[in-house]
mmCIF file of C-alpha atoms and ligand atoms in Angstrom:
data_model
loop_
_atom_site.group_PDB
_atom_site.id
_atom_site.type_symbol
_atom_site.label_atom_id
_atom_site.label_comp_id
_atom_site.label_asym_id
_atom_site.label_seq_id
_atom_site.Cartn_x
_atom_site.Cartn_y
_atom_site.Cartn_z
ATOM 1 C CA UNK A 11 -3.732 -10.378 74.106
ATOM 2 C CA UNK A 12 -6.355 -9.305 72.045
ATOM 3 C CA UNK A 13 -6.665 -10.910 68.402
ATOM 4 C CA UNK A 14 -9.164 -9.254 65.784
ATOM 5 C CA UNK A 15 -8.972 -11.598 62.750
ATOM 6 C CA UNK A 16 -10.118 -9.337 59.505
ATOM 7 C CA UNK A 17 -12.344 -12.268 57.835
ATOM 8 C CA UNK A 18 -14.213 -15.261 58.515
ATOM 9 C CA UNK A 19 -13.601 -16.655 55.282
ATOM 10 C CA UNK A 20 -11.357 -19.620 54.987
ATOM 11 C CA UNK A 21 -8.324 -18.773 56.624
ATOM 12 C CA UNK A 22 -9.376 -16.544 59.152
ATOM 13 C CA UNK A 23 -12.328 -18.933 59.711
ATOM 14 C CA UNK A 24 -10.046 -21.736 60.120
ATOM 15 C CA UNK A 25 -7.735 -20.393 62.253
ATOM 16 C CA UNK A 26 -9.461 -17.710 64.320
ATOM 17 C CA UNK A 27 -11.898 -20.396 64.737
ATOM 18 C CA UNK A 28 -8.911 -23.151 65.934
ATOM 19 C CA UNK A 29 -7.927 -19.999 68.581
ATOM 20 C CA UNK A 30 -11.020 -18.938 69.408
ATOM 21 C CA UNK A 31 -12.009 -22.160 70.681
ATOM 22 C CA UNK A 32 -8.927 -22.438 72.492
ATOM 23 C CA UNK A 33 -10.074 -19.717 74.863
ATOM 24 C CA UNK A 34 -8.287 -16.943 73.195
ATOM 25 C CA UNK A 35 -10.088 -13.438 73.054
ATOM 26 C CA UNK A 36 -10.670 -13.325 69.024
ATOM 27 C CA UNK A 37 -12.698 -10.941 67.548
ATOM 28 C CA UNK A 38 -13.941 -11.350 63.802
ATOM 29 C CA UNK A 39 -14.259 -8.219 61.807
ATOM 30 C CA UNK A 40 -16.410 -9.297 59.384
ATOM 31 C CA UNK A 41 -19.275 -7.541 57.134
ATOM 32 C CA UNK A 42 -22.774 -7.232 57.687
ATOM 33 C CA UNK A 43 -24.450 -10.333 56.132
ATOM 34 C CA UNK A 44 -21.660 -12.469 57.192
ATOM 35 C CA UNK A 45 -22.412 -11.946 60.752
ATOM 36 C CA UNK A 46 -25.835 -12.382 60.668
ATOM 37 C CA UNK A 47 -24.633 -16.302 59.329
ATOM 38 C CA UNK A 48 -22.400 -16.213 62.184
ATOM 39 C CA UNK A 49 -24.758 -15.326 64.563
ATOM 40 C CA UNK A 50 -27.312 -17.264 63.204
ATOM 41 C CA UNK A 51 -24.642 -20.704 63.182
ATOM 42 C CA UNK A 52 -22.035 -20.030 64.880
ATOM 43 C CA UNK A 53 -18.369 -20.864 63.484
ATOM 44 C CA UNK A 54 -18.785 -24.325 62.097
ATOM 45 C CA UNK A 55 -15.381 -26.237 60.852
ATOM 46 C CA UNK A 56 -15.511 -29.476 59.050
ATOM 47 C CA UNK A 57 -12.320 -31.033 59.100
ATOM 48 C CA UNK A 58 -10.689 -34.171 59.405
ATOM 49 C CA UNK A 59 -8.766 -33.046 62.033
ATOM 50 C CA UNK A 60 -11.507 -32.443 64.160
ATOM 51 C CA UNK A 61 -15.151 -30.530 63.317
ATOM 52 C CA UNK A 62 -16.123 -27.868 65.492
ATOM 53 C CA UNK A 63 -19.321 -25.428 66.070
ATOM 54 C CA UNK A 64 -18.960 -22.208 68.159
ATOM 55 C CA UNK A 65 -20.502 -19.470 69.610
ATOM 56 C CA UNK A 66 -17.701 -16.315 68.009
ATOM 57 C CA UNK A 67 -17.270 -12.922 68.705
ATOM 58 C CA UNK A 68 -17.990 -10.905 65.496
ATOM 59 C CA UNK A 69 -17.934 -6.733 64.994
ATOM 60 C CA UNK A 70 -18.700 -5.447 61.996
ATOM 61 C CA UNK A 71 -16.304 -1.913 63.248
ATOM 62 C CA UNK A 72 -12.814 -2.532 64.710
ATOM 63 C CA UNK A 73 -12.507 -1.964 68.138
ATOM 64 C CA UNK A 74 -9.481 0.778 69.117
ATOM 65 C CA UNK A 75 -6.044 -0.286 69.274
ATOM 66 C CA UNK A 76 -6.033 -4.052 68.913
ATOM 67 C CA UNK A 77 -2.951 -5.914 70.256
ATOM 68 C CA UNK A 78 -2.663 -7.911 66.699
ATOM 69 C CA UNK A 79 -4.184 -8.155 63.775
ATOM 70 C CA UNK A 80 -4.689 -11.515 61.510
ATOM 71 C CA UNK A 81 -5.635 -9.969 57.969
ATOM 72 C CA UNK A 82 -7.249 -12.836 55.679
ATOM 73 C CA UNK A 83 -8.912 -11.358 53.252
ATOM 74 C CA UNK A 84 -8.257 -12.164 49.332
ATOM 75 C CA UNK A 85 -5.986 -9.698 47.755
ATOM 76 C CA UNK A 86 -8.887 -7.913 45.802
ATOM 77 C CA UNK A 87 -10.098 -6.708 49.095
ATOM 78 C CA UNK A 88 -7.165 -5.764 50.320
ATOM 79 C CA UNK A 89 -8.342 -1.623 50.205
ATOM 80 C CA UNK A 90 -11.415 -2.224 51.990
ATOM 81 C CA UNK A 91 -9.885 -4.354 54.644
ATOM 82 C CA UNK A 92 -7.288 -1.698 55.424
ATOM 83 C CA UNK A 93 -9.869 0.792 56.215
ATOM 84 C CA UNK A 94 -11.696 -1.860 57.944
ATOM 85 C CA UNK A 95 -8.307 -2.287 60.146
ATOM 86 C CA UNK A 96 -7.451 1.227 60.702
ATOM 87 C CA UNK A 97 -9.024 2.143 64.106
ATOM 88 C CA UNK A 98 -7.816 -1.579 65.531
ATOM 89 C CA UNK A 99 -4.265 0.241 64.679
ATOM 90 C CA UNK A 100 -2.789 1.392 67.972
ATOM 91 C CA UNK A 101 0.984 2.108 68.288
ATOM 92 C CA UNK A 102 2.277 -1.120 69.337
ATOM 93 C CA UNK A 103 -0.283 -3.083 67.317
ATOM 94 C CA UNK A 104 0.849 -5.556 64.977
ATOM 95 C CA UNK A 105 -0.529 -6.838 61.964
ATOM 96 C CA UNK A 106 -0.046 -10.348 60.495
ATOM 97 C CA UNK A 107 -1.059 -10.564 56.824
ATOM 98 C CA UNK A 108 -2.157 -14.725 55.765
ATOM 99 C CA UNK A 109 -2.454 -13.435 51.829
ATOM 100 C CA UNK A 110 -0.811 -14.987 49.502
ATOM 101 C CA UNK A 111 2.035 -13.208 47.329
ATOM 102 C CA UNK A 112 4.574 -10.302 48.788
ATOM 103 C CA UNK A 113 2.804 -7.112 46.773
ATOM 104 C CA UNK A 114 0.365 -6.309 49.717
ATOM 105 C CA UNK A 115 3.087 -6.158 51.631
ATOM 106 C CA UNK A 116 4.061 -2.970 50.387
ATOM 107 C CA UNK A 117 0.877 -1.603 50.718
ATOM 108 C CA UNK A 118 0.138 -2.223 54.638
ATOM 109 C CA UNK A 119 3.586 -0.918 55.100
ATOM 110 C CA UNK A 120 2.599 2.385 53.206
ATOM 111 C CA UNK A 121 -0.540 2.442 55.298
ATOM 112 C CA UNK A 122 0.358 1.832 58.247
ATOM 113 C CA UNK A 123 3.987 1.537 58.754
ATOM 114 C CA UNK A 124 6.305 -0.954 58.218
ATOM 115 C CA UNK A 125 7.287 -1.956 61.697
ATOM 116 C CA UNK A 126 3.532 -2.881 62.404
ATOM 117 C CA UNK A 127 3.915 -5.705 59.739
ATOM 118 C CA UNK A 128 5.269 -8.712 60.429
ATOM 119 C CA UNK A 129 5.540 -11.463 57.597
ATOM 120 C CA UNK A 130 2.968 -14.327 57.099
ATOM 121 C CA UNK A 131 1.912 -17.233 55.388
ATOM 122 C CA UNK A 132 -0.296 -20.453 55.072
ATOM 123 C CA UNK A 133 0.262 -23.795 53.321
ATOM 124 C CA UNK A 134 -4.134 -25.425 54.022
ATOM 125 C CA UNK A 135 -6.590 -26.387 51.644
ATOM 126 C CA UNK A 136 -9.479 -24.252 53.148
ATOM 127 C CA UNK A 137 -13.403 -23.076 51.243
ATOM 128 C CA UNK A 138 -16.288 -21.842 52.817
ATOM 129 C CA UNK A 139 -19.109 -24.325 51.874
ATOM 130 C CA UNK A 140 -22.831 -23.401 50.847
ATOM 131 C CA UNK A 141 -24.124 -22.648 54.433
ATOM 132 C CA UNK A 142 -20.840 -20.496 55.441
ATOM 133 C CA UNK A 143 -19.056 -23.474 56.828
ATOM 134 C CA UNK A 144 -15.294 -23.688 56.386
ATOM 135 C CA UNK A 145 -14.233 -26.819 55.092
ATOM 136 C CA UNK A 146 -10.693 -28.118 55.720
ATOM 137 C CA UNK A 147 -9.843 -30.181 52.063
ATOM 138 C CA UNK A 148 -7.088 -32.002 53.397
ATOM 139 C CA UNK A 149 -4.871 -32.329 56.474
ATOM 140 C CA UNK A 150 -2.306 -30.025 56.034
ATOM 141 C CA UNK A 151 -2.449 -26.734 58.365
ATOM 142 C CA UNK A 152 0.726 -24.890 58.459
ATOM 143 C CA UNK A 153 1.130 -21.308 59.472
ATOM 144 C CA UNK A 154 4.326 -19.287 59.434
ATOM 145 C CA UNK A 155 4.943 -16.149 61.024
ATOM 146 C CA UNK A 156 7.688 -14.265 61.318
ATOM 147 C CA UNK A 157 9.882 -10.809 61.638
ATOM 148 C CA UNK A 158 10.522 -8.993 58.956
ATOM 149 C CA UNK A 159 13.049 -7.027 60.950
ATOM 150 C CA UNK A 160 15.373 -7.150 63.608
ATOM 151 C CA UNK A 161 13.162 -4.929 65.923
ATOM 152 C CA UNK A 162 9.815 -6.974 65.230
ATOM 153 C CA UNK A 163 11.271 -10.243 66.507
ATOM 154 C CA UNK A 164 10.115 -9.448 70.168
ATOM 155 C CA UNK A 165 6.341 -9.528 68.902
ATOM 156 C CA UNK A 166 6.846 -12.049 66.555
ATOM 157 C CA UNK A 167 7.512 -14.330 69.455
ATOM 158 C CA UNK A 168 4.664 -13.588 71.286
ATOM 159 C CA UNK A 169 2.768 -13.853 68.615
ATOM 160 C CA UNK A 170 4.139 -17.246 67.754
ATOM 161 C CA UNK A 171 2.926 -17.922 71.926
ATOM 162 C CA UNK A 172 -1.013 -16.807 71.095
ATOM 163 C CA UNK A 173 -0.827 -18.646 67.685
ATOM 164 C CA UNK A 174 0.557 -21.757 69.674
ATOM 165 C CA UNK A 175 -2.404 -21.959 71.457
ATOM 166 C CA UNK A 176 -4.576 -22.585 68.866
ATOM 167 C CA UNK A 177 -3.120 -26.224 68.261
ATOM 168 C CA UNK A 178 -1.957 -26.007 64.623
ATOM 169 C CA UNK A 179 1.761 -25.900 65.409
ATOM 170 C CA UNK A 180 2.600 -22.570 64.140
ATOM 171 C CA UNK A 181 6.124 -21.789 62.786
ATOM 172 C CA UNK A 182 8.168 -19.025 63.814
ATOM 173 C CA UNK A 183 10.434 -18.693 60.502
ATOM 174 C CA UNK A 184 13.542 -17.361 60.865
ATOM 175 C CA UNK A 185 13.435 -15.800 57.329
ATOM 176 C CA UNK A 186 9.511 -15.220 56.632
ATOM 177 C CA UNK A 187 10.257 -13.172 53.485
ATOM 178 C CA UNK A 188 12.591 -16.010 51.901
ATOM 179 C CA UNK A 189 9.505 -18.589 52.841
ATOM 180 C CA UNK A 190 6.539 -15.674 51.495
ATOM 181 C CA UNK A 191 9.131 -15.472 48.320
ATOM 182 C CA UNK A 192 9.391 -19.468 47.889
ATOM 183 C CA UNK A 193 5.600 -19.580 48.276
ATOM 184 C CA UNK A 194 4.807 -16.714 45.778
ATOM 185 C CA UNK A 195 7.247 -18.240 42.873
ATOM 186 C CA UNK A 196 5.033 -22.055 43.781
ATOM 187 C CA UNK A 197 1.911 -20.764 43.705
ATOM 188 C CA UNK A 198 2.412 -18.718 40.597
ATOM 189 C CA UNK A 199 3.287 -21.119 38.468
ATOM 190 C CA UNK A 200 0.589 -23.352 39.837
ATOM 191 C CA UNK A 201 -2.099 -21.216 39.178
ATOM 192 C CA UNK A 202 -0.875 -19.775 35.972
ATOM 193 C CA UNK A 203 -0.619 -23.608 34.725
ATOM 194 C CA UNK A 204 -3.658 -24.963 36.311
ATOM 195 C CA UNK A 205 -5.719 -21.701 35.044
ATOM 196 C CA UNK A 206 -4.368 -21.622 31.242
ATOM 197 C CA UNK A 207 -4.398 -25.304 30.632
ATOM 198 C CA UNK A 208 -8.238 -25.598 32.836
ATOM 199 C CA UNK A 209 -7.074 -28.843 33.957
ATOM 200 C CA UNK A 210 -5.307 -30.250 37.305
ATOM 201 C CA UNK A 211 -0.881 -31.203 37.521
ATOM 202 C CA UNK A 212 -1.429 -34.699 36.651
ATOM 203 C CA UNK A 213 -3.241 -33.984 33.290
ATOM 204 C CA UNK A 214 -0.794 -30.684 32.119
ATOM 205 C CA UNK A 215 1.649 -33.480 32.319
ATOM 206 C CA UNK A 216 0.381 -35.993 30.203
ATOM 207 C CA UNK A 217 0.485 -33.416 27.227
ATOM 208 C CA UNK A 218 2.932 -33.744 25.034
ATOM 209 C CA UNK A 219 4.729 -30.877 26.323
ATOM 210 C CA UNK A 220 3.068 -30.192 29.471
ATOM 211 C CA UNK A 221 6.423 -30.922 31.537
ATOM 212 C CA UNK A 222 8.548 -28.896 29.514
ATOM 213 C CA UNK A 223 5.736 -25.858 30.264
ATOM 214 C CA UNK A 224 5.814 -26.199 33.590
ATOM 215 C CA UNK A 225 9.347 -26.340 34.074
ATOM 216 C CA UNK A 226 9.677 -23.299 32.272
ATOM 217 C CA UNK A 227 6.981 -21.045 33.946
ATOM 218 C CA UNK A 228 8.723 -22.357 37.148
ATOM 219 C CA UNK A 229 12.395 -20.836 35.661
ATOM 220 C CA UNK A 230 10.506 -17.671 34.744
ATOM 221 C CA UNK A 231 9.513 -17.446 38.238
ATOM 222 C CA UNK A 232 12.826 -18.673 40.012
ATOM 223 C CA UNK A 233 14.622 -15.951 37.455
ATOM 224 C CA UNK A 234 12.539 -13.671 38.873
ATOM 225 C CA UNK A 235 12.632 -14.449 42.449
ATOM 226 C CA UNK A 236 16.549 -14.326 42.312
ATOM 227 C CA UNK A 237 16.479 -11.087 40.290
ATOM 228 C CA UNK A 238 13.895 -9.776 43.608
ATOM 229 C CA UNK A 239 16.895 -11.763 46.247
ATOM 230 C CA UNK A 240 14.684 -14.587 47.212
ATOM 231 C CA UNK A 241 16.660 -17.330 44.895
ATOM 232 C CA UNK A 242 14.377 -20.619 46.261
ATOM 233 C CA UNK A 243 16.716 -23.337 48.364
ATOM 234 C CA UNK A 244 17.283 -26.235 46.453
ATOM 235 C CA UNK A 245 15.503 -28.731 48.972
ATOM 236 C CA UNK A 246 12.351 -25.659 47.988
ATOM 237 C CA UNK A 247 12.639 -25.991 44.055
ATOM 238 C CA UNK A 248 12.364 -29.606 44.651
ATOM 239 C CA UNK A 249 9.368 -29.739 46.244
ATOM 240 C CA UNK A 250 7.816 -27.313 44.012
ATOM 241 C CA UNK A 251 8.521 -29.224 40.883
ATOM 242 C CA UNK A 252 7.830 -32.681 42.370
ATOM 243 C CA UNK A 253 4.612 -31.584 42.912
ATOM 244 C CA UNK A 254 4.147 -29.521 39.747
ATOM 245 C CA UNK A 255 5.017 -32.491 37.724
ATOM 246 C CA UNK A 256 3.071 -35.335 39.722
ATOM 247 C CA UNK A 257 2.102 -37.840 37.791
ATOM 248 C CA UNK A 258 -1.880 -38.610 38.493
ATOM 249 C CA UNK A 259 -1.608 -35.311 40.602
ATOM 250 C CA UNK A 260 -5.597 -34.265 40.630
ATOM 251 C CA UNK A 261 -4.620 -30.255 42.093
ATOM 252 C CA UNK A 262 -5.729 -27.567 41.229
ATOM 253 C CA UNK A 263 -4.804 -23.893 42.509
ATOM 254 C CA UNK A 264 -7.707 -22.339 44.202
ATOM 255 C CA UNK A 265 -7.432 -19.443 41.466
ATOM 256 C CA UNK A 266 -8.529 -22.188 38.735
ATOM 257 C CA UNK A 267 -11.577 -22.894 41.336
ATOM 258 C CA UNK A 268 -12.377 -19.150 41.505
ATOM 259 C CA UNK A 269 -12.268 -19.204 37.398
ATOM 260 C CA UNK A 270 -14.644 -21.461 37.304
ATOM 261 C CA UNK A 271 -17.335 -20.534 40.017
ATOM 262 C CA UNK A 272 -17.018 -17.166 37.662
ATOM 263 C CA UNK A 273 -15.548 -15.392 40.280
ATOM 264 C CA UNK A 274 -12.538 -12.601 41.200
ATOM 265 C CA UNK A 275 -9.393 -13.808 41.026
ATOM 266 C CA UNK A 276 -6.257 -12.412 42.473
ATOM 267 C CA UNK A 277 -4.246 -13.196 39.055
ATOM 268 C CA UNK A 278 -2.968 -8.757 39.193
ATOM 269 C CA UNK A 279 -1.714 -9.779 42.951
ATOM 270 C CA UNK A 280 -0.246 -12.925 42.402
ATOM 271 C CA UNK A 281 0.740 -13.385 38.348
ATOM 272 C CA UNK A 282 0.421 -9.827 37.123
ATOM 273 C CA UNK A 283 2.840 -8.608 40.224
ATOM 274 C CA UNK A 284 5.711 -11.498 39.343
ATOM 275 C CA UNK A 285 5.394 -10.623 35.861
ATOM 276 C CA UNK A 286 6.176 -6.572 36.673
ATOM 277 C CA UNK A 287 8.800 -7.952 38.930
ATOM 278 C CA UNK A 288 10.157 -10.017 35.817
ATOM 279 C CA UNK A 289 9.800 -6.712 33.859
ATOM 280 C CA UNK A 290 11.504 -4.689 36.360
ATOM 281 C CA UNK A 291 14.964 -7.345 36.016
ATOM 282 C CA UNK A 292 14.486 -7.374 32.788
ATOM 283 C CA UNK A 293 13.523 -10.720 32.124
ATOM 284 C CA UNK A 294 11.999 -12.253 29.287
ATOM 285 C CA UNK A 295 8.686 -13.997 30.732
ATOM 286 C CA UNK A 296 7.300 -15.280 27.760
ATOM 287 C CA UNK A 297 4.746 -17.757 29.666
ATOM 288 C CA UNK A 298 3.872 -15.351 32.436
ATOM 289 C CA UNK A 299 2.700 -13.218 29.982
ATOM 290 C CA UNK A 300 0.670 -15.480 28.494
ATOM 291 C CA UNK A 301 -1.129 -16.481 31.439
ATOM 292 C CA UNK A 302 -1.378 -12.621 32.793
ATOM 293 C CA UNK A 303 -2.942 -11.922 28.855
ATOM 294 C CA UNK A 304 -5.551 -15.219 29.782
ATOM 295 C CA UNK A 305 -6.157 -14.120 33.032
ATOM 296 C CA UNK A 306 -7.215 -10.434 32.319
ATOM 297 C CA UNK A 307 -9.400 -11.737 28.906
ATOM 298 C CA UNK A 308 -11.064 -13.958 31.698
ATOM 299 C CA UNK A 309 -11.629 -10.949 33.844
ATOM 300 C CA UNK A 310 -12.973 -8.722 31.221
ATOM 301 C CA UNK A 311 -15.605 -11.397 30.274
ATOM 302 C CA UNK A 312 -16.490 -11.695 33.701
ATOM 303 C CA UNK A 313 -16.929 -7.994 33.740
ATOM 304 C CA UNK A 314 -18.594 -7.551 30.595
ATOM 305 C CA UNK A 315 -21.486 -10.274 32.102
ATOM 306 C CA UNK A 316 -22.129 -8.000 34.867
ATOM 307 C CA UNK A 317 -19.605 -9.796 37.211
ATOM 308 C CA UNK A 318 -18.620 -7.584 40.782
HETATM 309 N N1 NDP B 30 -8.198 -20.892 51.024
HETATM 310 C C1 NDP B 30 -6.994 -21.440 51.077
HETATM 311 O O1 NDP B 30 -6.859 -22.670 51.166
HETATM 312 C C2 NDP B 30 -5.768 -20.590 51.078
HETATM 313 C C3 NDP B 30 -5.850 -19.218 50.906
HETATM 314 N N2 NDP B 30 -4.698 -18.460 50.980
HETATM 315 C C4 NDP B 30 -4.766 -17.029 50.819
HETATM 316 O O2 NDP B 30 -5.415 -16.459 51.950
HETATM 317 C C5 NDP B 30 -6.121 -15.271 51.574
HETATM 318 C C6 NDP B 30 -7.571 -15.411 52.036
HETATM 319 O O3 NDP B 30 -8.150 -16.470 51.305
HETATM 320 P P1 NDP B 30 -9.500 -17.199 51.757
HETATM 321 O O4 NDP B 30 -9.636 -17.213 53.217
HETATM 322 O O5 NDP B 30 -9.533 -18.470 51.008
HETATM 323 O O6 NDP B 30 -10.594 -16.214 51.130
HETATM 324 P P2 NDP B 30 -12.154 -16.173 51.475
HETATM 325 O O7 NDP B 30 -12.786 -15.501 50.305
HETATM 326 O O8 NDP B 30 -12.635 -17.501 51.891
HETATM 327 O O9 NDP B 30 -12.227 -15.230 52.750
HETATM 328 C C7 NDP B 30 -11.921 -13.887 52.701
HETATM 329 C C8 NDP B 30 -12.838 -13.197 53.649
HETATM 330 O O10 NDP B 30 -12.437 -11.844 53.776
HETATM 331 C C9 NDP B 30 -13.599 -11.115 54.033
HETATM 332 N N3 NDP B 30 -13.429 -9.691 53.783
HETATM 333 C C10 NDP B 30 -12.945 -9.072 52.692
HETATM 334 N N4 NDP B 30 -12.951 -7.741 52.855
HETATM 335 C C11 NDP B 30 -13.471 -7.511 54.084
HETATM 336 C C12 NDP B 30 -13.753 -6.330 54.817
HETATM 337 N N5 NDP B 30 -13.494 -5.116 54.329
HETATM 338 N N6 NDP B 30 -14.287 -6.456 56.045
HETATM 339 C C13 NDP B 30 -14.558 -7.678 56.562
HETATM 340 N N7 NDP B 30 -14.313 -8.847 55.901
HETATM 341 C C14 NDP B 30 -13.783 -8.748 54.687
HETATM 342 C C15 NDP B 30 -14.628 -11.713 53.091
HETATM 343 O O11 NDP B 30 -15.900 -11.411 53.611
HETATM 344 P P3 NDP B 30 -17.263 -11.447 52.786
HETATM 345 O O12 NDP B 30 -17.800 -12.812 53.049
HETATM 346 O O13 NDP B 30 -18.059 -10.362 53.403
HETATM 347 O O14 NDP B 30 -16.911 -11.221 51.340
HETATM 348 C C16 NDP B 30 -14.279 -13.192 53.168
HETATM 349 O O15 NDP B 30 -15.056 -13.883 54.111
HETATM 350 C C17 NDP B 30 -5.948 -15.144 50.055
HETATM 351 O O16 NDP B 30 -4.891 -14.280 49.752
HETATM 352 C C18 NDP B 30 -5.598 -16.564 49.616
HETATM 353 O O17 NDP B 30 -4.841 -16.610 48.419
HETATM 354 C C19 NDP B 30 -3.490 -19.013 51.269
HETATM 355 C C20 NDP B 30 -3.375 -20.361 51.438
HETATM 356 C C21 NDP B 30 -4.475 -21.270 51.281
HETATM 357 C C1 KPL B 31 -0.892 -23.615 47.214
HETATM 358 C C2 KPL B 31 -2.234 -23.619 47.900
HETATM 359 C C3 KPL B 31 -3.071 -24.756 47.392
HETATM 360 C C4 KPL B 31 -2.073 -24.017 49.379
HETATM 361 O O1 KPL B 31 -1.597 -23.284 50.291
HETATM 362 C C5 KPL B 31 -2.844 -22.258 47.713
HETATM 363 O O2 KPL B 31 -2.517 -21.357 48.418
HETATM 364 C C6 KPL B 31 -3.795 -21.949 46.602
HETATM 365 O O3 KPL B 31 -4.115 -22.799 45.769
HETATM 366 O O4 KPL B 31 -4.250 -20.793 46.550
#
């Protein structure tokens, strides 16, 4: 099977890397100055599940009719990388998206068809370091991929064989869109807290009402969520909210780390798109919009000081 993995950034470092050196025929589509750092060091992991350096296959074209595709690129890119993808496209191709949020889901489907896209996701703490090496934060590495439809769960399997290979005990979910859903309504109200108070989960809740706030940007989100037919499991809003209200907690979304490197953030794609969502229901959002408001000012600064 061949595997072209649409970035070398953090996740598709980390993972095409973990496959790659498993003997599987991955191909990195990457741009120009980007291989030339590939080339120049190889794929270098730092992990504490094991570091590795190797020799990768990079193109900076896709090759014609691809058997899969692993998209990882952040959700600002998301155009580019589409047109990047296209010739890889073939007619029995499939593409697995690692973004976070659901929105670019409707996008690749619109591009290139909704039976090429299965569902995806990742739960890692993954950032490429000063000399393009990807550093694992922590131990977790959990990938889920899965069929969107009854007719994709033939190549979901497979896929679920390649991805096995790799040795970070992929998941095949059963119901990828409930688990992209879950993730979306988490991260959303992570980053939208972490971002408008600047400060990690174990500090928002030492303010006076920094539990109350989270709990409630969390109920915008679950309203939302069930409004879209993704209400969260119980066992799901659980484990969102214990660790959303950890006390001590030092995390931090990687959006709050983008804010403050002064970089793009995917705020539209992850806090803009529940908000429209929340619109959509008709749901008062009072905190969402908040935090969208905060997140575009941010942007517009950025913008106005020549950021790209
Ligand atoms: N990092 C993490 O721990 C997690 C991230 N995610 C999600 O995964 C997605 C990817 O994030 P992450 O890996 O951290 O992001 P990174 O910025 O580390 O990597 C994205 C990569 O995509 C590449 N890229 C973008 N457009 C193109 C293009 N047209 N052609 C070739 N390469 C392209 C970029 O290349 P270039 O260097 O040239 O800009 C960059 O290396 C995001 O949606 C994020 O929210 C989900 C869970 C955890
Ligand atoms: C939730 C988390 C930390 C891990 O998957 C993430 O995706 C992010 O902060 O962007």
């Amino acid at each position: 099977m061949r595997l072209l993995v649409l970035g070398a950034g953090g996740i598709g470092g980390y993972f095409g890397g973990r496959l790659a050196a498993a003997g599987v025929d991955v191909r990195f589509l990457v741009r120009p100055r980007r291989a030339a750092q590939l080339a120049e060091t190889g794929l270098v992991i730092k992990s504490p599940l094991g570091d590795l350096t190797l020799p990768v296959k990079t193109v900076v074209e896709a090759p014609p009719s691809v058997d899969a595709v692993l998209l990882a690129c952040k959700a600002y890119d998301l155009e580019g990388a589409m047109t990047a993808i296209a010739p890889a496209i073939g007619p029995s191709t499939c593409i697995v998206p690692l973004l976070n949020g659901v929105r670019h889901l409707d996008h690749l489907d619109a591009r290139f068809g909704a039976e090429r896209v299965l569902g995806g996701l990742c739960h890692i703490g993954v950032a490429l370091g000063p000399a393009g090496e990807i550093q694992h934060l922590n131990t977790l590495q959990r990938l889920a991929l899965g069929a969107r439809t009854h007719s994709q769960q033939d190549a979901a399997q497979a896929l679920h064989g390649l991805m096995e290979r790799g040795g970070f005990a992929p998941v095949l979910s059963q119901d990828i869109l409930q688990e992209m859903w879950e993730k979306f309504v988490f991260l959303t109200t992570y980053a939208g807290m972490t971002t408008l108070m600047r400060a990690p989960v174990g500090a928002i809740v030492q303010a006076q009402d920094g539990e109350a706030l989270v709990r409630q940007m969390l109920g915008e989100c679950v309203a939302t969520a069930a409004a879209s037919g993704y209400i969260p499991s119980q066992d799901a809003y659980a484990r969102m909210f214990t660790t959303l209200s950890e006390r001590g907690s030092t995390g931090t979304a990687s959006m709050l780390r983008d804010l403050q490197r002064g970089g793009p953030t995917e705020h539209e794609h992850i806090i803009g798109d529940m908000l429209r969502r929340a619109h959509e229901a008709r749901l008062d959002a009072p905190l969402l919009r908040v935090s969208l408001a905060h997140m575009q000012a941010y942007e517009a600064t950025r913008m106005a000081h020549g950021g790209g």
